[in-house]
PDB file of C-alpha atoms in Angstrom:
ATOM      1  CA  MET A 283      -7.694 -30.222   1.334  1.00 72.00           C
ATOM      2  CA  ASP A 284     -10.108 -29.542  -1.536  1.00 81.00           C
ATOM      3  CA  ASN A 285      -9.974 -26.434  -3.741  1.00 84.00           C
ATOM      4  CA  LYS A 286     -12.652 -24.603  -1.753  1.00 86.00           C
ATOM      5  CA  ASP A 287     -10.790 -25.180   1.525  1.00 89.00           C
ATOM      6  CA  LEU A 288      -7.510 -24.152  -0.073  1.00 92.00           C
ATOM      7  CA  HIS A 289      -9.065 -20.963  -1.434  1.00 92.00           C
ATOM      8  CA  THR A 290     -10.509 -20.179   2.010  1.00 94.00           C
ATOM      9  CA  PHE A 291      -7.115 -20.823   3.619  1.00 96.00           C
ATOM     10  CA  HIS A 292      -5.233 -18.494   1.240  1.00 96.00           C
ATOM     11  CA  ARG A 293      -7.859 -15.766   1.548  1.00 97.00           C
ATOM     12  CA  LYS A 294      -7.820 -15.946   5.349  1.00 97.00           C
ATOM     13  CA  CYS A 295      -4.026 -15.776   5.402  1.00 98.00           C
ATOM     14  CA  ALA A 296      -4.014 -12.804   3.017  1.00 98.00           C
ATOM     15  CA  VAL A 297      -6.549 -10.848   5.065  1.00 98.00           C
ATOM     16  CA  ASP A 298      -5.105 -11.717   8.486  1.00 98.00           C
ATOM     17  CA  LEU A 299      -1.563 -10.837   7.435  1.00 98.00           C
ATOM     18  CA  PHE A 300      -2.703  -7.594   5.793  1.00 98.00           C
ATOM     19  CA  ASN A 301      -4.433  -6.588   9.034  1.00 98.00           C
ATOM     20  CA  LYS A 302      -1.416  -7.632  11.112  1.00 98.00           C
ATOM     21  CA  VAL A 303       0.758  -5.304   9.035  1.00 98.00           C
ATOM     22  CA  TRP A 304      -1.655  -2.426   9.713  1.00 96.00           C
ATOM     23  CA  ASP A 305      -1.432  -3.107  13.439  1.00 97.00           C
ATOM     24  CA  LEU A 306       2.352  -3.097  13.273  1.00 97.00           C
ATOM     25  CA  MET A 307       2.476   0.079  11.175  1.00 96.00           C
ATOM     26  CA  GLU A 308       0.300   1.890  13.701  1.00 95.00           C
ATOM     27  CA  ASN A 309       2.402   0.749  16.668  1.00 96.00           C
ATOM     28  CA  ASP A 310       4.606   3.651  17.768  1.00 93.00           C
ATOM     29  CA  ASN A 311       6.647   1.299  19.968  1.00 97.00           C
ATOM     30  CA  ARG A 312       7.657  -1.172  17.256  1.00 97.00           C
ATOM     31  CA  THR A 313      10.844  -3.086  17.842  1.00 97.00           C
ATOM     32  CA  GLN A 314      13.331  -4.214  15.219  1.00 97.00           C
ATOM     33  CA  VAL A 315      11.734  -7.663  15.412  1.00 98.00           C
ATOM     34  CA  ASP A 316       8.349  -6.036  14.730  1.00 98.00           C
ATOM     35  CA  ASP A 317       9.833  -4.244  11.713  1.00 98.00           C
ATOM     36  CA  VAL A 318      11.132  -7.507  10.288  1.00 98.00           C
ATOM     37  CA  ASN A 319       7.785  -9.203  10.947  1.00 98.00           C
ATOM     38  CA  MET A 320       6.060  -6.304   9.232  1.00 98.00           C
ATOM     39  CA  ILE A 321       8.179  -6.828   6.107  1.00 98.00           C
ATOM     40  CA  HIS A 322       7.628 -10.572   6.041  1.00 98.00           C
ATOM     41  CA  SER A 323       3.907 -10.289   6.795  1.00 98.00           C
ATOM     42  CA  SER A 324       3.308  -7.743   4.016  1.00 98.00           C
ATOM     43  CA  HIS A 325       5.063  -9.964   1.483  1.00 98.00           C
ATOM     44  CA  ALA A 326       3.252 -13.067   2.743  1.00 98.00           C
ATOM     45  CA  SER A 327      -0.119 -11.328   2.467  1.00 98.00           C
ATOM     46  CA  ARG A 328       0.657 -10.303  -1.116  1.00 98.00           C
ATOM     47  CA  TYR A 329       1.772 -13.872  -1.877  1.00 98.00           C
ATOM     48  CA  HIS A 330      -1.558 -15.287  -0.709  1.00 98.00           C
ATOM     49  CA  TRP A 331      -3.471 -12.621  -2.647  1.00 98.00           C
ATOM     50  CA  GLY A 332      -1.489 -13.680  -5.692  1.00 97.00           C
ATOM     51  CA  ILE A 333      -3.072 -17.106  -5.410  1.00 97.00           C
ATOM     52  CA  VAL A 334      -6.700 -16.158  -4.707  1.00 97.00           C
ATOM     53  CA  GLY A 335      -7.045 -12.419  -5.208  1.00 97.00           C
ATOM     54  CA  GLU A 336      -8.321 -10.162  -7.932  1.00 97.00           C
ATOM     55  CA  PRO A 337      -6.133  -7.498  -9.559  1.00 97.00           C
ATOM     56  CA  VAL A 338      -7.350  -4.940  -7.008  1.00 97.00           C
ATOM     57  CA  ASN A 339      -6.042  -7.145  -4.173  1.00 98.00           C
ATOM     58  CA  LEU A 340      -2.666  -7.313  -5.892  1.00 98.00           C
ATOM     59  CA  ALA A 341      -2.560  -3.525  -6.281  1.00 98.00           C
ATOM     60  CA  ARG A 342      -3.419  -3.081  -2.604  1.00 98.00           C
ATOM     61  CA  GLY A 343      -0.886  -5.686  -1.532  1.00 98.00           C
ATOM     62  CA  GLU A 344       1.884  -3.957  -3.460  1.00 98.00           C
ATOM     63  CA  TRP A 345       0.751  -0.621  -2.042  1.00 98.00           C
ATOM     64  CA  GLN A 346       1.023  -1.996   1.506  1.00 98.00           C
ATOM     65  CA  ILE A 347       4.498  -3.400   0.906  1.00 98.00           C
ATOM     66  CA  SER A 348       5.556  -0.014  -0.448  1.00 98.00           C
ATOM     67  CA  ARG A 349       4.111   1.714   2.607  1.00 97.00           C
ATOM     68  CA  VAL A 350       6.067  -0.617   4.895  1.00 98.00           C
ATOM     69  CA  TYR A 351       9.320   0.127   3.100  1.00 98.00           C
ATOM     70  CA  SER A 352       8.622   3.874   3.140  1.00 96.00           C
ATOM     71  CA  LEU A 353       7.954   3.688   6.857  1.00 95.00           C
ATOM     72  CA  LEU A 354      11.262   1.860   7.323  1.00 97.00           C
ATOM     73  CA  GLU A 355      13.031   4.334   4.998  1.00 96.00           C
ATOM     74  CA  VAL A 356      14.031   1.866   2.291  1.00 98.00           C
ATOM     75  CA  PRO A 357      13.256   3.994  -0.780  1.00 97.00           C
ATOM     76  CA  GLU A 358      14.334   1.578  -3.521  1.00 98.00           C
ATOM     77  CA  ARG A 359      11.984  -1.171  -2.327  1.00 98.00           C
ATOM     78  CA  ALA A 360       9.229   1.340  -1.587  1.00 98.00           C
ATOM     79  CA  THR A 361       9.460   2.708  -5.122  1.00 98.00           C
ATOM     80  CA  PHE A 362       9.591  -0.753  -6.688  1.00 98.00           C
ATOM     81  CA  HIS A 363       6.416  -1.928  -4.970  1.00 98.00           C
ATOM     82  CA  ALA A 364       4.592   1.393  -5.476  1.00 98.00           C
ATOM     83  CA  GLN A 365       5.336   1.086  -9.189  1.00 98.00           C
ATOM     84  CA  LEU A 366       3.929  -2.463  -9.178  1.00 98.00           C
ATOM     85  CA  SER A 367       0.776  -1.153  -7.508  1.00 98.00           C
ATOM     86  CA  LEU A 368       0.408   1.497 -10.190  1.00 98.00           C
ATOM     87  CA  GLU A 369       1.007  -1.072 -12.945  1.00 98.00           C
ATOM     88  CA  HIS A 370      -1.724  -3.341 -11.555  1.00 98.00           C
ATOM     89  CA  CYS A 371      -4.097  -0.381 -11.550  1.00 98.00           C
ATOM     90  CA  LYS A 372      -3.282   0.726 -15.079  1.00 98.00           C
ATOM     91  CA  GLU A 373      -3.210  -2.753 -16.618  1.00 98.00           C
ATOM     92  CA  ASN A 374      -6.563  -3.664 -15.093  1.00 98.00           C
ATOM     93  CA  GLY A 375      -8.478  -0.405 -15.388  1.00 97.00           C
ATOM     94  CA  ILE A 376      -8.477   0.104 -11.626  1.00 97.00           C
ATOM     95  CA  GLY A 377      -9.090   3.716 -10.711  1.00 93.00           C
ATOM     96  CA  ASP A 378     -10.710   5.524  -7.844  1.00 94.00           C
ATOM     97  CA  PHE A 379      -9.254   4.878  -4.389  1.00 94.00           C
ATOM     98  CA  ASP A 380      -6.621   2.379  -5.512  1.00 97.00           C
ATOM     99  CA  LEU A 381      -5.148   4.508  -8.291  1.00 98.00           C
ATOM    100  CA  ALA A 382      -4.954   7.505  -5.980  1.00 97.00           C
ATOM    101  CA  TYR A 383      -3.144   5.409  -3.383  1.00 98.00           C
ATOM    102  CA  ALA A 384      -0.717   4.049  -5.971  1.00 98.00           C
ATOM    103  CA  TYR A 385       0.320   7.636  -6.695  1.00 98.00           C
ATOM    104  CA  GLU A 386       0.408   8.374  -2.960  1.00 97.00           C
ATOM    105  CA  ALA A 387       2.798   5.431  -2.514  1.00 97.00           C
ATOM    106  CA  LEU A 388       5.057   6.755  -5.261  1.00 98.00           C
ATOM    107  CA  ALA A 389       5.003  10.213  -3.674  1.00 96.00           C
ATOM    108  CA  ARG A 390       5.836   8.768  -0.262  1.00 95.00           C
ATOM    109  CA  ALA A 391       8.672   6.656  -1.702  1.00 97.00           C
ATOM    110  CA  SER A 392      10.030   9.708  -3.531  1.00 97.00           C
ATOM    111  CA  PHE A 393       9.962  11.665  -0.306  1.00 95.00           C
ATOM    112  CA  VAL A 394      11.912   8.914   1.476  1.00 96.00           C
ATOM    113  CA  ALA A 395      14.388   8.913  -1.439  1.00 97.00           C
ATOM    114  CA  ASP A 396      14.718  12.692  -1.046  1.00 95.00           C
ATOM    115  CA  ASP A 397      13.675  13.211  -4.675  1.00 96.00           C
ATOM    116  CA  GLN A 398      11.668  16.423  -4.466  1.00 93.00           C
ATOM    117  CA  THR A 399      10.979  16.563  -8.201  1.00 95.00           C
ATOM    118  CA  LYS A 400       9.371  13.119  -8.290  1.00 96.00           C
ATOM    119  CA  PHE A 401       7.647  13.803  -4.984  1.00 94.00           C
ATOM    120  CA  LYS A 402       5.911  16.888  -6.391  1.00 93.00           C
ATOM    121  CA  GLU A 403       5.030  15.070  -9.623  1.00 96.00           C
ATOM    122  CA  TYR A 404       3.441  12.136  -7.815  1.00 96.00           C
ATOM    123  CA  MET A 405       1.702  14.341  -5.255  1.00 94.00           C
ATOM    124  CA  GLU A 406       0.032  16.238  -8.104  1.00 95.00           C
ATOM    125  CA  LEU A 407      -1.096  12.944  -9.650  1.00 97.00           C
ATOM    126  CA  ALA A 408      -2.288  11.719  -6.243  1.00 96.00           C
ATOM    127  CA  VAL A 409      -4.274  14.893  -5.612  1.00 95.00           C
ATOM    128  CA  ALA A 410      -5.841  14.763  -9.084  1.00 96.00           C
ATOM    129  CA  SER A 411      -6.694  11.078  -8.689  1.00 96.00           C
ATOM    130  CA  GLY A 412      -8.013  11.683  -5.187  1.00 95.00           C
ATOM    131  CA  LYS A 413     -10.573  14.118  -6.561  1.00 94.00           C
ATOM    132  CA  GLU A 414     -11.937  11.248  -8.664  1.00 93.00           C
ATOM    133  CA  ILE A 415     -12.666   8.998  -5.660  1.00 96.00           C
ATOM    134  CA  ASN A 416     -16.405   8.378  -5.767  1.00 94.00           C
ATOM    135  CA  LYS A 417     -17.221   7.627  -2.131  1.00 95.00           C
ATOM    136  CA  LYS A 418     -17.030  10.694   0.073  1.00 95.00           C
ATOM    137  CA  GLU A 419     -15.741   8.664   3.061  1.00 95.00           C
ATOM    138  CA  ASP A 420     -12.946   7.119   0.987  1.00 94.00           C
ATOM    139  CA  ARG A 421     -12.028  10.510  -0.460  1.00 94.00           C
ATOM    140  CA  GLU A 422     -11.820  12.011   3.050  1.00 94.00           C
ATOM    141  CA  VAL A 423      -9.591   9.161   4.285  1.00 93.00           C
ATOM    142  CA  PHE A 424      -7.331   9.652   1.283  1.00 95.00           C
ATOM    143  CA  GLU A 425      -7.181  13.432   1.709  1.00 93.00           C
ATOM    144  CA  ASN A 426      -6.263  13.004   5.387  1.00 91.00           C
ATOM    145  CA  ASP A 427      -3.447  10.630   4.422  1.00 88.00           C
ATOM    146  CA  LEU A 428      -2.120  13.197   1.954  1.00 88.00           C
ATOM    147  CA  LYS A 429      -2.319  15.883   4.641  1.00 86.00           C
ATOM    148  CA  SER A 430      -0.317  13.699   7.025  1.00 81.00           C
ATOM    149  CA  LEU A 431       2.284  13.157   4.307  1.00 79.00           C
ATOM    150  CA  ASN A 432       2.526  16.897   3.727  1.00 74.00           C
ATOM    151  CA  GLU A 433       2.876  17.475   7.489  1.00 70.00           C
ATOM    152  CA  VAL A 434       5.741  14.969   7.706  1.00 67.00           C
ATOM    153  CA  MET A 435       7.493  16.873   4.932  1.00 65.00           C
ATOM    154  CA  ALA A 436       7.073  20.298   6.485  1.00 59.00           C
TER     155      ALA A 436
END
């Protein structure tokens, strides 16, 4: 396999696995096997992005892993990967949508950890960052995600 084919392979794996994780996260009838597949698929997607992706892909991959662990109520792992997402954003000057979601991931992980102080801190940062999202459609998606997080907490 030449370099171009290898790059195409890794990119396809990264995208397909990322999308598979979304499908699993949205499935209200997930089984324990689905949960395990969701964990493995999110890590595998991030692995492939690590080979062919840009820093923004790495930030998004870490964000997705954090979201999986928050969904499964594993706060330590959720926090670890949310922090990695934020670090990728800060180290690479990534703002907008991705920075806002890094803070959202930290807020969500803090909620799962039952750390109300950190939750409020990260929600404030998420809200402030969300206001900086340039595209109206992206900003609306983000704001709806924050609303759903607030509703879960209520």
